[in-house]
C-alpha positions as a printed Julia matrix, in Angstrom:
333×3 Matrix{Float64}:
 -56.16   16.75   55.79
 -58.36   19.74   54.78
 -60.74   19.85   51.89
 -61.42   22.98   49.87
 -65.05   23.12   48.71
 -64.29   25.87   46.22
 -61.6    23.79   44.58
 -64.01   21.06   43.56
 -66.04   23.35   41.31
 -65.08   22.7    37.7
 -62.32   20.28   38.77
 -63.9    16.97   39.7
 -60.56   15.24   40.28
 -58.68   18.06   42.02
 -59.64   16.9    45.55
 -58.32   13.4    44.93
 -55.17   14.83   43.47
 -54.55   17.08   46.47
 -55.3    14.25   48.88
 -52.86   11.98   47.1
 -50.15   14.62   47.28
 -50.94   15.35   50.94
 -50.62   11.74   52.01
 -47.32   11.36   50.24
 -45.87   14.59   51.63
 -46.76   13.89   55.3
 -45.98   10.18   55.49
 -42.97   10.09   57.7
 -40.85   12.48   55.61
 -38.02   12.46   58.13
 -37.47    8.73   57.63
 -38.23    8.24   53.95
 -37.23   11.6    52.47
 -35.02   10.17   49.78
 -37.46    7.49   48.7
 -40.29   10.04   48.47
 -38.51   12.61   46.3
 -39.78   11.12   43.02
 -43.31   11.01   44.42
 -43.09   14.63   45.59
 -41.86   15.71   42.17
 -44.73   13.84   40.49
 -47.33   15.34   42.82
 -46.0    18.87   42.49
 -46.46   18.96   38.71
 -49.38   21.01   37.26
 -52.44   18.83   37.14
 -54.98   18.53   34.36
 -57.34   15.66   33.55
 -55.89   15.37   30.04
 -52.44   14.58   31.48
 -53.74   11.44   33.08
 -53.32    8.4    30.78
 -56.79    7.08   31.55
 -58.3    10.54   31.19
 -56.61   11.0    27.83
 -57.97    7.71   26.57
 -61.46    8.48   27.83
 -61.41   11.92   26.23
 -60.35   10.42   22.9
 -63.14    7.86   23.01
 -65.7    10.43   24.05
 -64.56   12.79   21.32
 -64.88   10.12   18.66
 -68.29    9.1    19.93
 -69.44   12.71   19.86
 -68.18   13.16   16.31
 -69.87    9.97   15.18
 -73.14   11.02   16.81
 -72.92   14.41   15.11
 -72.25   12.73   11.76
 -75.23   10.4    12.12
 -77.44   13.34   13.06
 -76.16   15.26   10.04
 -77.01   12.33    7.77
 -80.44   12.07    9.3
 -81.15   15.81    8.99
 -79.57   16.66    5.64
 -78.59   13.37    3.97
 -80.39   11.69    1.09
 -80.79    7.96    0.46
 -78.89    6.29   -2.37
 -82.13    5.32   -4.08
 -83.47    7.2    -5.93
 -81.3    10.35   -5.53
 -77.74    9.03   -6.01
 -78.87    6.48   -8.58
 -80.6     9.24  -10.55
 -77.41   11.33  -10.56
 -75.35    8.33  -11.7
 -77.83    7.61  -14.48
 -77.75   11.2   -15.74
 -73.93   11.25  -15.76
 -73.78    7.9   -17.57
 -76.19    9.19  -20.23
 -74.03   12.28  -20.72
 -70.87   10.19  -21.21
 -72.56    7.74  -23.59
 -74.09   10.63  -25.56
 -70.65   12.21  -26.0
 -69.23    8.92  -27.27
 -72.12    8.48  -29.73
 -71.75   12.08  -30.93
 -68.02   11.62  -31.53
 -68.69    8.37  -33.4
 -71.22   10.16  -35.66
 -68.8    13.03  -36.31
 -66.04   10.56  -37.15
 -68.29    8.56  -39.49
 -69.65   11.52  -41.47
 -66.34   13.4   -41.74
 -64.22   10.44  -42.83
 -64.19    8.51  -46.07
 -63.72    4.9   -46.99
 -60.35    5.64  -48.58
 -57.68    5.74  -45.83
 -55.46    7.96  -47.97
 -57.93   10.64  -49.09
 -60.42   10.8   -46.15
 -63.35   10.82  -48.56
 -61.81   13.38  -50.9
 -60.85   15.77  -48.08
 -57.41   16.99  -47.21
 -57.64   15.79  -43.62
 -60.01   13.9   -41.36
 -61.38   15.51  -38.23
 -61.15   12.34  -36.15
 -59.07   10.12  -38.41
 -59.83    7.92  -41.43
 -62.63    5.4   -41.37
 -60.34    2.58  -42.42
 -56.62    2.13  -41.99
 -54.4     0.0   -44.16
 -55.55   -3.63  -44.4
 -53.87   -6.08  -42.05
 -50.77   -7.68  -43.52
 -49.24  -10.57  -41.57
 -46.12  -10.34  -43.71
 -45.34   -6.71  -42.93
 -41.8    -5.88  -41.87
 -42.23   -2.23  -40.85
 -44.59   -2.5   -37.9
 -43.86   -3.31  -34.26
 -46.86   -4.26  -32.12
 -47.01   -2.18  -28.96
 -49.57   -1.95  -26.14
 -51.73    1.07  -25.4
 -49.97    3.91  -23.61
 -51.4     3.06  -20.18
 -49.64   -0.33  -20.37
 -46.24    1.09  -21.32
 -45.0     0.77  -17.72
 -45.83   -2.94  -17.76
 -44.33   -3.26  -21.22
 -41.04   -1.81  -19.99
 -40.98   -4.07  -16.94
 -40.42   -6.95  -19.37
 -37.05   -5.39  -20.16
 -36.11   -5.09  -16.49
 -37.28   -8.48  -15.22
 -35.75  -11.15  -17.41
 -37.49  -14.38  -18.3
 -38.07  -16.91  -16.89
 -37.02  -16.39  -13.29
 -38.43  -12.98  -12.41
 -40.73  -11.84  -15.22
 -43.81  -13.09  -13.33
 -42.75  -11.02  -10.32
 -42.41   -7.88  -12.45
 -45.52   -8.2   -14.59
 -47.95   -9.89  -12.19
 -46.48   -9.86   -8.69
 -45.59   -6.17   -8.23
 -48.82   -4.74   -9.77
 -50.93   -7.2    -7.77
 -49.17   -6.34   -4.5
 -49.61   -2.61   -5.12
 -53.29   -3.12   -5.96
 -53.88   -5.13   -2.78
 -52.19   -2.41   -0.69
 -54.35    0.23   -2.37
 -57.54   -1.74   -1.66
 -56.53   -2.41    1.95
 -55.47    1.18    2.67
 -58.88    2.31    4.05
 -58.81   -0.63    6.45
 -55.17   -0.18    7.49
 -55.17    3.6     7.96
 -57.94    4.54   10.39
 -56.67    8.02   11.23
 -59.17   10.83   10.87
 -56.44   13.28    9.87
 -56.61   14.07    6.17
 -54.36   17.11    5.86
 -51.53   16.43    3.44
 -48.77   17.93    5.57
 -49.68   15.69    8.51
 -49.54   12.47    6.46
 -45.89   12.29    5.37
 -45.75    8.52    4.86
 -48.8     8.43    2.6
 -47.64   11.49    0.66
 -44.13   10.12    0.09
 -45.53    6.72   -0.97
 -47.92    8.38   -3.43
 -45.17   10.58   -4.89
 -42.81    7.62   -5.34
 -45.56    5.57   -7.0
 -46.49    8.35   -9.42
 -42.84    9.04  -10.27
 -42.02    5.38  -10.85
 -45.12    4.89  -13.01
 -44.29    8.03  -14.98
 -40.67    7.03  -15.57
 -41.61    3.49  -16.61
 -44.32    4.81  -18.94
 -41.88    7.25  -20.54
 -39.2     4.58  -20.94
 -41.74    2.19  -22.43
 -42.99    4.84  -24.86
 -39.49    5.76  -26.05
 -38.0     2.25  -26.07
 -36.51    1.52  -29.47
 -37.82   -1.62  -31.13
 -36.15   -3.53  -33.92
 -38.12   -3.14  -37.16
 -37.68   -6.05  -39.53
 -37.08   -3.66  -42.43
 -34.26   -1.95  -40.49
 -32.78   -5.26  -39.38
 -32.81   -6.6   -42.94
 -30.81   -3.57  -44.08
 -28.06   -4.62  -41.65
 -27.63   -8.1   -43.19
 -24.78   -7.08  -45.56
 -22.85   -5.68  -42.59
 -23.42   -8.92  -40.68
 -22.08  -10.96  -43.57
 -19.01   -8.76  -43.86
 -18.23   -8.76  -40.13
 -18.86  -12.49  -39.7
 -17.1   -13.47  -42.94
 -19.89  -15.4   -44.7
 -20.4   -12.97  -47.6
 -19.74  -15.73  -50.15
 -21.97  -18.26  -48.39
 -25.32  -17.84  -50.17
 -27.07  -20.24  -47.81
 -25.93  -18.25  -44.77
 -26.89  -14.92  -46.38
 -30.36  -16.28  -47.17
 -30.61  -17.48  -43.57
 -29.59  -14.04  -42.3
 -32.4   -12.44  -44.33
 -34.89  -15.0   -43.0
 -33.59  -14.39  -39.47
 -34.12  -10.63  -39.91
 -37.69  -10.91  -41.25
 -39.04  -13.78  -39.12
 -39.26  -11.82  -35.87
 -36.17  -13.35  -34.26
 -34.76   -9.93  -33.37
 -37.89   -9.09  -31.38
 -36.24  -11.01  -28.54
 -32.68  -11.84  -29.6
 -29.85   -9.46  -30.42
 -27.28   -9.89  -33.16
 -24.23   -7.63  -33.44
 -26.0    -4.9   -31.48
 -29.27   -5.14  -33.4
 -32.49   -6.43  -31.87
 -34.79   -6.11  -28.91
 -33.14   -8.1   -26.15
 -36.48   -8.95  -24.53
 -37.47  -11.83  -22.23
 -33.85  -12.56  -21.42
 -33.15  -13.99  -24.89
 -29.4   -14.49  -25.48
 -27.24  -12.69  -28.01
 -26.65  -14.88  -31.08
 -23.62  -13.1   -32.54
 -21.35  -16.04  -31.67
 -23.88  -18.9   -31.65
 -21.72  -20.91  -34.05
 -18.95  -21.28  -31.47
 -21.15  -23.51  -29.26
 -20.7   -26.52  -31.55
 -24.38  -27.38  -32.05
 -24.01  -27.85  -35.79
 -26.46  -26.98  -38.54
 -28.74  -29.96  -37.91
 -28.79  -29.39  -34.15
 -29.67  -25.72  -34.58
 -32.41  -26.56  -37.08
 -33.97  -29.09  -34.71
 -33.81  -26.63  -31.82
 -35.4   -23.76  -33.77
 -38.15  -26.04  -35.06
 -39.35  -26.94  -31.55
 -37.43  -25.43  -28.59
 -39.8   -27.04  -26.07
 -38.15  -30.41  -26.72
 -35.01  -28.95  -25.17
 -36.76  -27.46  -22.13
 -37.27  -23.96  -23.58
 -40.95  -23.19  -23.11
 -40.55  -19.46  -23.72
 -39.33  -19.41  -27.31
 -42.13  -20.22  -29.79
 -41.95  -23.01  -32.33
 -40.82  -22.05  -35.84
 -41.61  -25.3   -37.62
 -44.12  -23.39  -39.77
 -41.22  -21.68  -41.58
 -40.49  -24.91  -43.41
 -37.42  -27.11  -43.57
 -35.71  -25.02  -46.26
 -35.94  -21.74  -44.33
 -35.02  -23.43  -41.05
 -31.95  -24.96  -42.68
 -30.9   -21.55  -44.0
 -31.3   -19.92  -40.57
 -29.36  -22.77  -38.94
 -26.58  -22.34  -41.51
 -26.48  -18.62  -40.78
 -26.25  -19.18  -37.02
 -23.6   -21.88  -37.44
 -21.54  -19.41  -39.5
 -21.84  -16.78  -36.77
 -18.53  -17.07  -34.91
 -18.38  -13.49  -33.65
 -17.07  -10.35  -35.4
 -13.79  -10.81  -37.23
């Protein structure tokens, strides 16, 4: 076996590679030709240190170490400590944001009036009136809704019905997504940050943004049942259900429309249908009777319903009217 001194320059492993191929090619080829064909094919391939598994691993480790060393040197040469430089920048930015908020509050205060209708004698307010209409717990033309950034969660209540899966939709899914987001820096250790080379992360981000956008839009445009609109439908209910001449049932229908029942329940196509509440258009066919319905509405928790609130505060008279109305609801005729 002959060594080539010139071949070792710049190729520290070339001699070993040639020796390995030489031993395999001269080791009794006449007797073991067939068994050595795979070895000959392997030895005859172009050789480079990076093609060796161990060499590839070592190069990767060395490359990462070199990059880390360069980064640490960069920080040492050009970096600045968090205190006082970064803290000073954070303080300045915080002061700017707070100053903008205070300035807007001052503009709002001095350009608005105490009268919500006249804006202090002006045609319009720059940032809105100082006071809105006083709170009225008996209003029938207002539907409480969350802020816009909670619309997606608000709409999930319509998708996940109570009581089996609403916790999964409103608490479980957002919590799981938040945990994944927090753990992402620890799960994904790749140094590659180019968008085109991170298809999984890009697709996941796009799907998340699209789903959040769709849910927010659906929550913003979801039609709610206003008590004033529901009350206007009472004469149609009485006509379709056939209790027009039953004054007690008509009074109960009006109480049903203005007591917030349609925020969850539906009746002849009217109402919210939230939290998995059943349709009550044919509640009278279940045979509960007026007294049974009144007792149930007064305190549903006694019957195992811990979702529906108690309505005992409406009083016995109103509860009896609502129970009469529901007992007369046999379905459209």
